Coordinates of C-alpha atoms in Angstrom, one line a residue:
M941 CA -25.6 -4.0 -13.3
R942 CA -24.3 -6.4 -10.6
S943 CA -24.9 -6.2 -6.9
F944 CA -21.8 -5.4 -4.9
N945 CA -22.6 -7.9 -2.1
V946 CA -22.5 -11.0 -4.4
I947 CA -18.8 -10.6 -5.1
V948 CA -16.7 -13.5 -4.0
W949 CA -14.0 -11.5 -2.4
G950 CA -10.5 -12.7 -3.5
F951 CA -7.5 -13.3 -1.4
V952 CA -6.0 -10.8 0.7
E953 CA 1.8 -2.9 -2.2
L954 CA 15.9 9.4 -12.6
M955 CA 15.6 6.1 -11.6
C956 CA 18.3 4.9 -9.2
L957 CA 17.8 1.6 -7.5
F958 CA 16.5 -2.0 -7.6
L959 CA 14.0 -2.4 -4.8
M960 CA 12.1 -5.3 -3.4
L961 CA 9.4 -4.2 -1.0
N962 CA 7.8 -6.4 1.7
D963 CA 6.2 -3.8 3.8
F964 CA 7.0 -0.5 5.4
K965 CA 9.0 -2.2 8.2
G966 CA 10.5 -4.9 6.2
I967 CA 12.0 -3.4 3.1
M968 CA 14.2 -5.8 1.2
A969 CA 17.2 -5.6 -1.1
F970 CA 18.4 -2.2 -2.2
H971 CA 21.6 -2.4 -4.2
M972 CA 21.8 -6.0 -3.1
V973 CA 24.0 -7.9 -5.5
S974 CA 22.8 -11.4 -6.3
K975 CA 25.8 -12.8 -8.2
H976 CA 24.2 -16.2 -8.6
L977 CA 21.3 -14.6 -10.5
Q978 CA 22.7 -11.5 -12.3
H979 CA 23.9 -13.4 -15.4
I980 CA 20.9 -15.9 -15.6
N981 CA 18.9 -15.4 -18.8
A982 CA 15.2 -15.5 -18.3
F983 CA 13.8 -18.9 -19.1
Q984 CA 10.2 -17.8 -19.4
V985 CA 9.1 -14.3 -20.1
L986 CA 5.5 -13.9 -18.8
E987 CA 3.9 -11.7 -21.4
D988 CA 0.6 -11.6 -19.6
H989 CA 2.1 -9.1 -17.1
K990 CA 4.3 -7.2 -19.5
T991 CA 3.1 -3.6 -20.0
A992 CA 1.9 -2.4 -23.4
Y993 CA 2.3 1.4 -23.3
H994 CA 4.7 1.9 -20.4
F995 CA 8.4 2.1 -21.1
Q996 CA 10.0 -1.2 -20.5
P997 CA 13.0 -3.0 -22.2
K998 CA 12.4 -6.3 -23.8
H999 CA 14.2 -8.1 -21.1
H1000 CA 15.8 -7.6 -17.7
W1001 CA 16.1 -4.8 -15.1
I1002 CA 15.6 -1.1 -15.7
N1003 CA 15.9 2.1 -13.8
A1004 CA 17.7 10.5 -16.3
P1005 CA 16.1 12.6 -19.1
M1006 CA 17.1 15.5 -21.3
Y1007 CA 16.0 17.3 -24.6
Y1008 CA 18.7 17.9 -27.2
K1009 CA 18.6 18.9 -30.9
G1010 CA 15.0 17.8 -31.5
L1011 CA 15.1 14.6 -29.5
Y1012 CA 14.2 13.5 -25.9
H1013 CA 16.9 11.4 -24.4
L1014 CA 16.2 8.8 -21.8
F1015 CA 19.1 7.3 -19.9
Y1016 CA 18.3 4.6 -17.5
Q1017 CA 20.1 2.1 -15.3
H1018 CA 19.9 -1.4 -16.8
N1019 CA 21.3 -4.8 -16.2
P1020 CA 21.7 -6.3 -19.8
K1021 CA 22.5 -9.7 -18.4
G1022 CA 19.8 -10.4 -15.9
S1023 CA 16.7 -9.2 -14.1
V1024 CA 18.3 -8.5 -10.7
W1025 CA 20.7 -5.8 -9.4
G1026 CA 24.2 -6.0 -11.0
N1027 CA 26.2 -5.3 -14.2
I1028 CA 24.7 -1.8 -14.2
V1029 CA 25.1 0.3 -17.4
W1030 CA 23.5 3.5 -18.6
A1031 CA 21.1 2.3 -21.3
H1032 CA 19.9 5.0 -23.8
S1033 CA 16.8 5.5 -25.8
V1034 CA 15.5 8.5 -27.9
S1035 CA 12.1 9.8 -28.8
K1036 CA 10.5 12.7 -30.6
D1037 CA 7.3 12.6 -28.4
L1038 CA 8.1 10.9 -25.1
I1039 CA 5.9 8.0 -26.1
N1040 CA 7.5 6.2 -29.1
W1041 CA 11.1 5.2 -28.3
T1042 CA 14.1 4.0 -30.2
P1043 CA 16.7 2.1 -28.3
L1044 CA 20.4 2.9 -28.9
D1045 CA 23.6 1.4 -27.6
P1046 CA 24.4 2.0 -23.9
A1047 CA 25.8 5.5 -23.3
I1048 CA 28.0 4.6 -20.3
E1049 CA 29.4 1.2 -19.3
P1050 CA 31.8 0.3 -16.5
T1051 CA 35.1 0.2 -18.4
K1052 CA 37.4 2.4 -16.3
P1053 CA 38.9 2.2 -12.8
F1054 CA 36.6 5.1 -11.7
D1055 CA 33.4 3.1 -12.5
K1056 CA 34.8 -0.5 -12.6
F1057 CA 32.0 -1.9 -10.4
G1058 CA 29.1 0.1 -11.8
C1059 CA 27.8 3.2 -13.4
W1060 CA 25.1 4.4 -11.0
S1061 CA 22.6 7.2 -11.2
G1062 CA 23.2 10.8 -12.1
S1063 CA 21.9 13.7 -14.1
A1064 CA 22.3 15.6 -17.4
T1065 CA 22.9 19.4 -17.6
I1066 CA 22.8 21.5 -20.7
L1067 CA 25.7 24.0 -20.4
T1068 CA 25.4 27.6 -21.5
D1069 CA 26.9 26.8 -24.9
N1070 CA 24.1 24.3 -25.4
K1071 CA 26.5 21.4 -24.8
P1072 CA 25.2 18.5 -22.7
I1073 CA 27.3 16.9 -19.9
I1074 CA 26.4 14.0 -17.7
L1075 CA 27.4 13.6 -14.0
Y1076 CA 27.1 10.1 -12.6
T1077 CA 28.2 8.1 -9.6
G1078 CA 30.9 5.4 -10.2
M1079 CA 31.8 2.5 -8.1
T1080 CA 35.6 2.0 -7.6
K1081 CA 35.5 -0.8 -5.1
E1082 CA 32.9 -3.3 -3.9
K1083 CA 33.5 -2.6 -0.3
P1084 CA 32.2 -1.1 1.9
E1085 CA 28.8 -2.2 0.7
P1086 CA 27.1 -1.2 -1.5
G1087 CA 30.4 0.2 -2.9
Y1088 CA 33.0 2.9 -2.7
Q1089 CA 31.4 5.9 -4.5
V1090 CA 32.9 8.7 -6.6
Q1091 CA 31.5 11.3 -9.0
N1092 CA 32.4 11.2 -12.7
Y1093 CA 31.5 13.1 -15.9
A1094 CA 30.9 12.1 -19.5
I1095 CA 30.6 14.2 -22.6
P1096 CA 29.4 13.4 -26.2
E1097 CA 32.0 12.4 -28.7
N1098 CA 30.1 14.4 -31.4
Y1099 CA 28.0 17.4 -30.3
S1100 CA 26.5 17.7 -33.8
D1101 CA 25.0 14.2 -33.5
P1102 CA 21.4 14.7 -32.2
Y1103 CA 21.3 11.1 -31.2
L1104 CA 24.4 11.4 -29.0
T1105 CA 25.3 7.8 -29.8
K1106 CA 28.8 7.9 -28.4
W1107 CA 30.0 9.3 -25.0
I1108 CA 33.5 9.8 -23.7
K1109 CA 34.5 9.3 -20.1
P1110 CA 37.7 11.4 -19.7
D1111 CA 40.6 10.0 -17.8
S1112 CA 40.5 13.1 -15.5
N1113 CA 37.7 11.3 -13.7
P1114 CA 36.7 11.0 -10.9
I1115 CA 36.1 14.8 -10.5
I1116 CA 34.8 14.5 -7.0
K1117 CA 36.2 12.0 -4.4
P1118 CA 34.7 11.7 -0.9
T1119 CA 36.7 13.6 1.7
K1120 CA 34.5 13.9 4.8
E1121 CA 31.5 12.4 3.0
N1122 CA 30.4 8.8 3.7
V1123 CA 32.2 6.8 1.0
S1124 CA 29.4 4.2 0.7
A1125 CA 26.5 6.7 0.8
F1126 CA 27.6 9.4 -1.6
R1127 CA 25.6 9.4 -4.8
D1128 CA 23.2 10.7 -7.4
P1129 CA 24.5 14.2 -8.5
T1130 CA 21.7 16.5 -9.6
T1131 CA 21.2 18.7 -12.6
A1132 CA 23.3 21.8 -12.0
W1133 CA 22.2 25.5 -11.8
K1134 CA 24.2 28.7 -12.0
I1135 CA 24.6 31.4 -9.3
N1136 CA 27.1 34.2 -9.2
D1137 CA 28.7 32.9 -12.4
Q1138 CA 29.4 29.5 -10.8
W1139 CA 27.8 26.2 -11.4
E1140 CA 26.3 24.4 -8.4
M1141 CA 24.8 21.0 -7.8
T1142 CA 24.0 18.7 -4.9
I1143 CA 24.7 15.1 -4.0
G1144 CA 22.8 12.9 -1.6
S1145 CA 24.4 11.3 1.4
K1146 CA 24.0 10.7 5.2
V1147 CA 25.9 11.1 8.4
D1148 CA 24.6 8.4 10.8
T1149 CA 20.8 9.1 10.7
L1150 CA 21.2 12.7 9.3
G1151 CA 20.0 13.0 5.7
I1152 CA 22.2 15.4 3.9
S1153 CA 22.4 17.1 0.5
Y1154 CA 26.0 18.2 0.0
L1155 CA 26.5 21.4 -2.1
Y1156 CA 29.3 21.8 -4.6
R1157 CA 30.5 24.7 -6.7
S1158 CA 32.5 24.9 -9.9
K1159 CA 33.5 27.6 -12.5
D1160 CA 34.2 25.1 -15.3
F1161 CA 32.0 22.1 -14.4
I1162 CA 35.1 20.0 -14.0
N1163 CA 36.8 21.2 -10.8
W1164 CA 34.3 21.1 -8.0
T1165 CA 34.6 22.5 -4.4
L1166 CA 32.6 21.3 -1.4
V1167 CA 30.7 24.2 0.1
D1168 CA 31.1 24.6 3.9
H1169 CA 27.3 24.0 4.4
P1170 CA 24.8 21.7 2.8
L1171 CA 22.0 22.8 0.6
H1172 CA 19.6 21.1 3.1
Q1173 CA 19.7 18.5 5.8
K1174 CA 17.4 16.8 8.2
E1175 CA 17.8 14.5 11.2
N1176 CA 16.4 11.0 11.5
E1177 CA 16.0 10.6 7.7
G1178 CA 18.8 8.3 6.8
M1179 CA 20.3 8.2 3.3
W1180 CA 19.0 10.8 0.9
E1181 CA 19.0 9.2 -2.6
C1182 CA 18.3 10.8 -5.9
P1183 CA 17.9 14.4 -4.7
D1184 CA 16.2 16.8 -7.1
F1185 CA 16.1 20.5 -6.8
Y1186 CA 14.2 22.8 -9.2
P1187 CA 12.1 26.0 -9.5
V1188 CA 8.3 26.1 -10.1
S1189 CA 6.3 29.2 -11.1
T1190 CA 3.8 30.8 -8.8
K1191 CA 2.0 32.3 -11.7
G1192 CA 0.7 29.3 -13.6
E1193 CA 1.5 25.9 -15.1
K1194 CA 4.6 27.0 -17.2
G1195 CA 7.7 25.0 -16.4
L1196 CA 11.1 26.6 -15.6
D1197 CA 14.6 25.7 -16.4
T1198 CA 16.7 24.6 -13.4
T1199 CA 18.9 27.7 -13.9
V1200 CA 16.0 30.1 -12.9
I1201 CA 16.7 31.1 -9.4
D1202 CA 14.7 34.3 -8.8
G1203 CA 11.4 35.9 -9.8
D1204 CA 7.8 34.7 -9.1
I1205 CA 9.0 31.2 -8.1
K1206 CA 9.2 28.7 -5.4
H1207 CA 11.7 25.8 -5.2
V1208 CA 11.0 22.1 -4.8
F1209 CA 13.4 19.9 -2.9
K1210 CA 12.8 16.2 -3.3
V1211 CA 14.6 13.1 -1.9
S1212 CA 14.1 9.4 -2.2
L1213 CA 14.4 8.0 1.3
D1214 CA 16.4 4.8 1.4
L1215 CA 14.7 3.8 4.7
T1216 CA 11.2 3.9 3.4
K1217 CA 11.7 3.5 -0.4
Y1218 CA 9.3 6.5 -1.0
D1219 CA 9.9 9.9 -2.6
Y1220 CA 9.2 13.0 -0.5
Y1221 CA 9.2 16.7 -1.3
T1222 CA 8.9 20.1 0.2
I1223 CA 8.2 23.5 -1.3
G1224 CA 10.1 26.5 -0.2
K1225 CA 12.6 29.2 -0.9
Y1226 CA 16.1 29.1 -2.3
D1227 CA 17.9 31.7 -0.3
T1228 CA 20.6 32.7 -2.8
K1229 CA 22.4 34.9 -0.3
Q1230 CA 22.9 32.0 2.2
D1231 CA 22.9 29.5 -0.7
K1232 CA 20.5 27.3 1.2
Y1233 CA 17.1 25.8 0.7
I1234 CA 14.5 26.7 3.3
P1235 CA 11.1 24.8 3.3
D1236 CA 8.0 27.0 3.7
K1237 CA 6.4 27.4 7.1
G1238 CA 4.0 24.6 7.6
M1239 CA 5.8 22.1 5.3
V1240 CA 6.2 18.7 6.9
D1241 CA 9.9 18.0 6.2
S1242 CA 9.9 14.3 7.2
W1243 CA 8.4 10.9 6.5
A1244 CA 4.9 12.3 7.0
G1245 CA 5.4 14.9 4.4
L1246 CA 4.2 15.3 0.8
R1247 CA 4.8 12.6 -1.8
Y1248 CA 4.7 12.7 -5.6
D1249 CA 2.9 9.4 -5.5
W1250 CA 1.5 7.5 -2.5
G1251 CA 2.1 4.1 -4.1
N1252 CA 4.8 2.2 -5.8
F1253 CA 7.0 5.1 -7.0
Y1254 CA 10.6 5.8 -6.3
A1255 CA 13.9 7.3 -7.6
S1256 CA 12.1 10.0 -9.7
K1257 CA 13.8 12.6 -11.8
T1258 CA 12.4 15.8 -13.3
F1259 CA 13.7 17.7 -16.3
F1260 CA 12.7 20.9 -18.2
D1261 CA 11.2 20.5 -21.6
P1262 CA 12.1 23.7 -23.6
V1263 CA 9.8 22.8 -26.5
K1264 CA 6.6 23.0 -24.5
N1265 CA 7.9 25.0 -21.5
R1266 CA 6.9 22.4 -19.0
R1267 CA 8.6 20.4 -16.3
I1268 CA 8.2 16.7 -16.6
I1269 CA 8.6 14.1 -13.8
W1270 CA 9.5 10.5 -14.5
G1271 CA 9.3 7.8 -11.8
W1272 CA 10.1 4.2 -11.5
A1273 CA 8.0 1.3 -10.2
N1274 CA 9.7 -1.9 -9.2
E1275 CA 8.3 -5.4 -9.4
S1276 CA 6.5 -6.4 -6.2
S1277 CA 7.8 -10.0 -6.6
T1278 CA 10.5 -12.2 -5.2
E1279 CA 13.9 -12.2 -6.8
D1280 CA 13.2 -15.7 -8.2
E1281 CA 9.9 -14.6 -9.8
N1282 CA 11.7 -11.6 -11.4
V1283 CA 14.1 -14.1 -13.0
K1284 CA 11.2 -16.1 -14.2
K1285 CA 9.4 -13.1 -15.6
G1286 CA 12.6 -11.9 -17.3
W1287 CA 12.4 -8.2 -16.3
A1288 CA 12.3 -6.1 -13.2
G1289 CA 10.9 -2.6 -13.1
I1290 CA 9.2 -0.2 -15.4
L1291 CA 9.2 3.5 -16.0
L1292 CA 5.9 5.2 -15.3
I1293 CA 4.1 7.5 -17.7
P1294 CA 5.9 10.9 -17.8
R1295 CA 3.9 13.5 -15.9
T1296 CA 3.7 17.3 -16.2
V1297 CA 4.3 18.8 -12.8
W1298 CA 3.5 22.3 -11.6
L1299 CA 2.6 24.2 -8.5
D1300 CA -1.0 24.1 -7.2
P1301 CA -2.6 27.6 -6.9
S1302 CA -2.6 27.2 -3.1
G1303 CA 1.2 27.0 -3.1
K1304 CA 0.9 24.1 -0.7
Q1305 CA 1.5 21.1 -3.0
L1306 CA 2.4 20.1 -6.6
L1307 CA -0.1 18.9 -9.2
Q1308 CA 0.8 16.1 -11.7
W1309 CA -0.9 15.0 -14.9
P1310 CA 0.1 12.5 -17.6
I1311 CA 1.7 14.3 -20.6
A1312 CA -0.7 15.2 -23.3
E1313 CA 1.2 13.0 -25.9
L1314 CA -0.2 9.9 -24.2
E1315 CA -3.6 10.7 -25.7
T1316 CA -2.2 9.9 -29.1
L1317 CA -2.4 6.2 -28.1
R1318 CA -6.1 6.4 -27.4
H1319 CA -8.1 4.1 -29.7
K1320 CA -11.6 2.8 -29.3
N1321 CA -13.7 4.8 -26.8
V1322 CA -16.7 3.9 -24.7
Q1323 CA -18.7 6.3 -22.5
L1324 CA -21.2 6.4 -19.6
S1325 CA -23.1 9.5 -18.4
D1326 CA -25.5 10.3 -15.6
K1327 CA -25.4 6.7 -14.4
E1328 CA -26.7 6.4 -10.8
L1329 CA -25.0 3.9 -8.5
K1330 CA -27.0 2.8 -5.5
K1331 CA -25.5 0.9 -2.6
G1332 CA -23.9 -2.3 -3.8
D1333 CA -24.1 -1.5 -7.5
I1334 CA -21.4 -2.6 -9.9
V1335 CA -21.6 -1.5 -13.6
E1336 CA -19.3 -3.0 -16.2
V1337 CA -17.4 -0.8 -18.7
A1338 CA -17.3 -3.1 -21.7
G1339 CA -16.5 -3.0 -25.4
I1340 CA -12.8 -2.1 -25.2
N1341 CA -9.5 -3.7 -24.2
V1342 CA -9.7 -3.0 -20.4
A1343 CA -6.3 -4.6 -19.7
Q1344 CA -4.6 -1.6 -21.4
V1345 CA -6.9 1.4 -21.0
D1346 CA -7.1 5.1 -20.0
V1347 CA -10.2 5.7 -18.0
D1348 CA -11.4 9.1 -16.9
V1349 CA -14.5 9.4 -14.6
L1350 CA -16.2 12.2 -12.8
F1351 CA -18.3 11.2 -9.7
K1352 CA -21.1 13.3 -8.3
F1353 CA -23.1 13.1 -5.1
S1354 CA -26.1 15.1 -3.9
N1355 CA -24.7 16.2 -0.6
L1356 CA -22.3 15.5 2.2
D1357 CA -24.8 14.9 5.0
K1358 CA -24.4 11.2 5.1
A1359 CA -20.6 11.0 5.1
E1360 CA -19.4 8.8 7.9
E1361 CA -17.7 10.2 10.9
Y1362 CA -13.9 10.2 10.9
D1363 CA -12.6 8.0 13.7
T1364 CA -10.1 10.2 15.6
E1365 CA -8.7 7.0 17.2
W1366 CA -6.9 6.4 13.9
D1367 CA -4.8 9.4 14.6
K1368 CA -3.7 7.9 17.9
T1369 CA -3.2 4.4 16.5
F1370 CA -1.4 4.9 13.2
P1371 CA 1.8 6.9 12.7
P1372 CA 1.1 10.0 10.5
E1373 CA 3.2 8.7 7.6
M1374 CA 1.1 5.5 7.5
L1375 CA -2.3 7.0 8.4
A1376 CA -4.1 7.0 5.1
K1377 CA -2.6 3.7 4.0
N1378 CA -3.6 1.9 7.2
I1379 CA -7.2 3.3 7.1
C1380 CA -7.5 2.0 3.5
Q1381 CA -6.2 -1.4 4.6
V1382 CA -8.6 -1.6 7.6
M1383 CA -11.7 -0.3 5.8
G1384 CA -11.2 -1.8 2.3
T1385 CA -14.1 -1.9 -0.1
T1386 CA -16.3 -4.3 1.9
K1387 CA -17.0 -2.0 4.9
Q1388 CA -19.9 0.2 3.9
G1389 CA -19.7 3.9 4.6
G1390 CA -22.0 6.8 3.9
L1391 CA -20.2 8.4 0.9
G1392 CA -18.0 5.6 -0.2
P1393 CA -16.3 3.4 -0.9
F1394 CA -17.0 4.3 -4.6
G1395 CA -14.7 4.2 -7.6
L1396 CA -13.3 1.7 -10.1
L1397 CA -12.7 -2.0 -10.1
A1398 CA -9.8 -2.6 -12.5
L1399 CA -8.4 -5.9 -13.8
T1400 CA -11.3 -7.9 -12.5
S1401 CA -11.8 -11.5 -13.2
K1402 CA -15.2 -12.8 -14.3
D1403 CA -16.0 -14.4 -11.0
F1404 CA -14.5 -11.4 -9.0
K1405 CA -11.9 -13.6 -7.4
E1406 CA -9.4 -11.0 -8.5
Y1407 CA -9.8 -7.3 -8.8
T1408 CA -7.9 -4.1 -8.1
P1409 CA -10.1 -1.4 -6.6
I1410 CA -9.3 2.4 -6.8
F1411 CA -11.8 4.3 -4.7
F1412 CA -12.7 7.2 -2.4
R1413 CA -14.2 7.5 1.0
I1414 CA -15.4 10.8 2.4
F1415 CA -15.5 11.5 6.1
K1416 CA -17.0 14.2 8.3
T1417 CA -14.7 15.8 10.9
S1418 CA -15.3 17.7 14.1
N1419 CA -14.6 21.1 12.5
T1420 CA -17.3 20.6 9.9
K1421 CA -14.7 20.0 7.2
H1422 CA -14.4 16.8 5.3
K1423 CA -11.6 14.4 4.7
V1424 CA -11.3 12.7 1.3
L1425 CA -9.4 9.4 1.3
M1426 CA -8.2 7.8 -1.8
C1427 CA -7.1 4.1 -1.9
S1428 CA -5.5 1.8 -4.4
D1429 CA -5.7 -1.7 -3.0
A1430 CA -3.7 -4.6 -4.4
M1431 CA -4.7 -7.1 -1.7
P1432 CA -7.4 -8.7 -3.8
S1433 CA -5.6 -8.3 -7.1
T1434 CA -4.2 -11.8 -7.5
L1435 CA -4.5 -15.4 -6.3
N1436 CA -0.7 -15.7 -6.3
L1437 CA 0.2 -15.3 -2.7
N1438 CA 3.9 -15.0 -3.5
E1439 CA 3.3 -11.4 -4.8
Y1440 CA 3.5 -8.4 -2.5
R1441 CA -0.1 -7.0 -2.4
P1442 CA -0.2 -3.8 -0.4
S1443 CA -3.0 -1.4 0.2
Y1444 CA -2.0 2.2 -0.6
G1445 CA -3.7 5.3 0.6
G1446 CA -3.5 9.1 0.6
F1447 CA -5.7 12.1 1.5
V1448 CA -7.0 14.4 -1.3
D1449 CA -6.9 18.1 -0.5
V1450 CA -10.0 19.0 -2.6
D1451 CA -12.9 21.4 -2.2
T1452 CA -15.9 19.1 -1.5
T1453 CA -18.5 21.9 -1.7
E1454 CA -19.0 21.1 -5.4
N1455 CA -20.0 17.6 -4.5
K1456 CA -17.8 16.2 -7.3
I1457 CA -14.5 14.4 -7.5
S1458 CA -12.6 13.0 -10.6
L1459 CA -10.5 9.9 -11.0
R1460 CA -8.3 9.0 -14.0
S1461 CA -6.6 5.6 -14.1
L1462 CA -4.0 4.3 -16.5
I1463 CA -4.3 0.6 -16.5
D1464 CA -1.6 -1.5 -18.3
H1465 CA -1.7 -5.2 -17.5
S1466 CA 0.5 -5.1 -14.3
V1467 CA 0.4 -1.4 -13.4
V1468 CA -2.4 0.9 -12.4
E1469 CA -1.5 4.7 -12.2
S1470 CA -4.4 6.8 -10.7
F1471 CA -4.8 10.5 -10.5
A1472 CA -7.4 12.1 -8.2
A1473 CA -8.9 15.6 -8.5
G1474 CA -6.9 16.7 -11.4
G1475 CA -3.6 15.3 -10.0
K1476 CA -3.8 16.5 -6.4
T1477 CA -3.2 12.9 -5.2
V1478 CA -1.5 10.2 -7.3
M1479 CA -1.1 6.5 -6.6
T1480 CA 0.5 3.7 -8.4
S1481 CA 0.1 -0.1 -7.8
R1482 CA 1.8 -3.1 -9.4
V1483 CA -0.5 -6.1 -9.7
Y1484 CA -0.1 -9.6 -11.1
P1485 CA -3.5 -11.2 -11.7
T1486 CA -3.7 -14.9 -12.6
L1487 CA -7.3 -14.8 -14.0
A1488 CA -7.9 -11.2 -15.0
I1489 CA -5.4 -11.1 -17.8
G1490 CA -5.7 -10.0 -21.4
D1491 CA -9.2 -10.4 -22.8
K1492 CA -10.3 -12.1 -19.6
A1493 CA -10.0 -8.8 -17.6
H1494 CA -13.0 -6.7 -16.8
L1495 CA -13.5 -3.1 -15.7
H1496 CA -16.3 -1.7 -13.5
V1497 CA -17.5 1.4 -11.6
F1498 CA -19.0 0.6 -8.2
N1499 CA -20.5 2.1 -5.1
N1500 CA -20.7 0.4 -1.7
G1501 CA -21.8 3.4 0.3
T1502 CA -25.3 4.0 1.6
E1503 CA -25.5 7.3 -0.3
N1504 CA -26.1 7.1 -4.0
V1505 CA -23.3 8.3 -6.3
I1506 CA -23.7 9.4 -9.9
V1507 CA -21.2 8.7 -12.7
E1508 CA -21.7 12.1 -14.3
R1509 CA -19.2 11.3 -17.0
L1510 CA -17.0 8.4 -17.9
D1511 CA -14.6 8.1 -20.9
A1512 CA -12.5 5.0 -21.4
W1513 CA -10.1 4.4 -24.3
S1514 CA -8.3 1.2 -25.4
M1515 CA -4.7 2.1 -25.6
T1516 CA -2.5 1.0 -28.5
K1517 CA 1.1 0.1 -28.2
P1518 CA 3.7 2.7 -29.1
K1519 CA 5.1 2.3 -32.6
M1520 CA 8.7 1.8 -31.3
N1521 CA 9.2 0.5 -27.8

């Protein structure tokens, strides 16, 4: 056991886009073409930060999923010639279990006038005759930036081939050209659904600051008509990228195909906001008579609304898995580095672990949890139980490879009486969309509270000059309820000051009367995905330690609150690499 106060605190954040984040107000480089770099081969691939059990190609930049004839298919945007935005193709890998992947040749490449300057994001739909079809955005001109955008389709050359190794882009493309739509902000067609014997799908766009999801109809999936009203729209949102629209059951965790439009269901509408580089969603009703989506009363349909993930997570895509009757969400995490450092590393971006997603029993939010198949990679296990943590205590979790680990811990506390008061001045000082994040940044792990901070110290160096804390704070409020704050703080994660090291935060809507809260973290060299309270709040950080790498990394549980906390149960497993990746 180590005392918390002797730490030498180290130096102080279907996949569509390449991002480079600086901070909320200074977001850099979306779809920015760096022609001087996009053909440069990586001269030094830094294996210390390369993930072991997350999906990541061997080199270069990555960025829509489907199940067909016994195989899961992953299509992802990829630059085969460099680790920056440019030369975008649809790379293709297949898997039987969503964990072990076999790479195939690219499915779609820019070879025709309708996608000459890039094959951008889109979606796959399985038609009623069990035939797959892809809709994707093609770039026909480089101007106006980031490009003149049209919508195309592709079909398999051989439907009997479960690997779908060859795809045809018919010369009848493009099938949708912009008319009144913004030609440079018109992209990312969704998976389609059927209503009144017609196919429908939606495409993200903007009109000035109006975020808009245009609605299209077709009887044959080839000839599409723009509906006279959008599926949904909202002022002061800017460009809506990567929209996703799907049903969730109100009667349990079972997933639903996108074509389900009635019954005991709600609908989820999600967008990736170009202005903030975060994914937001609302839960509501698909009014099939008006053919519109209507968020439920009380839903915050703005930047301050619900997120899948309160950290480094963007351009997500869900799909229905008919084998296990579940809906799976897949998100993308960019590198938090400069463009030059991405070239040096040799890659940019990873896909996060696939998550099962379903409606919380309250109906007010979604729950997410890593797919069960991930557990097949668990290897050596260590455990703690009923370990009391007093103020300042740090206890190491040793005996496993903590640089690539799955750790699941349940914290318990005797009561809530000593929780610190929530400072209502924060509500006046910080904008609502930044509230939790800013509290995490201001409070950190060094400021002692009553209940918290307590949690995990991941990827910690021996001398504690580097560490990535994932932790909770519990606050009293004036109405006798309690606020639970979750933080994932990359500020002390590395001594490399060129890296972007944000502090992420989100509130956890959990019942505190049981005096318990759980935390599961998937740690994989340069990424930490954390799930609080069974998936109520999720947070992903990218980190690049210089000391806490490989077998030099350490893992700890800690408490820096005045109230004792008990580790009721902790399980940690070394994670093996997938057999094919």
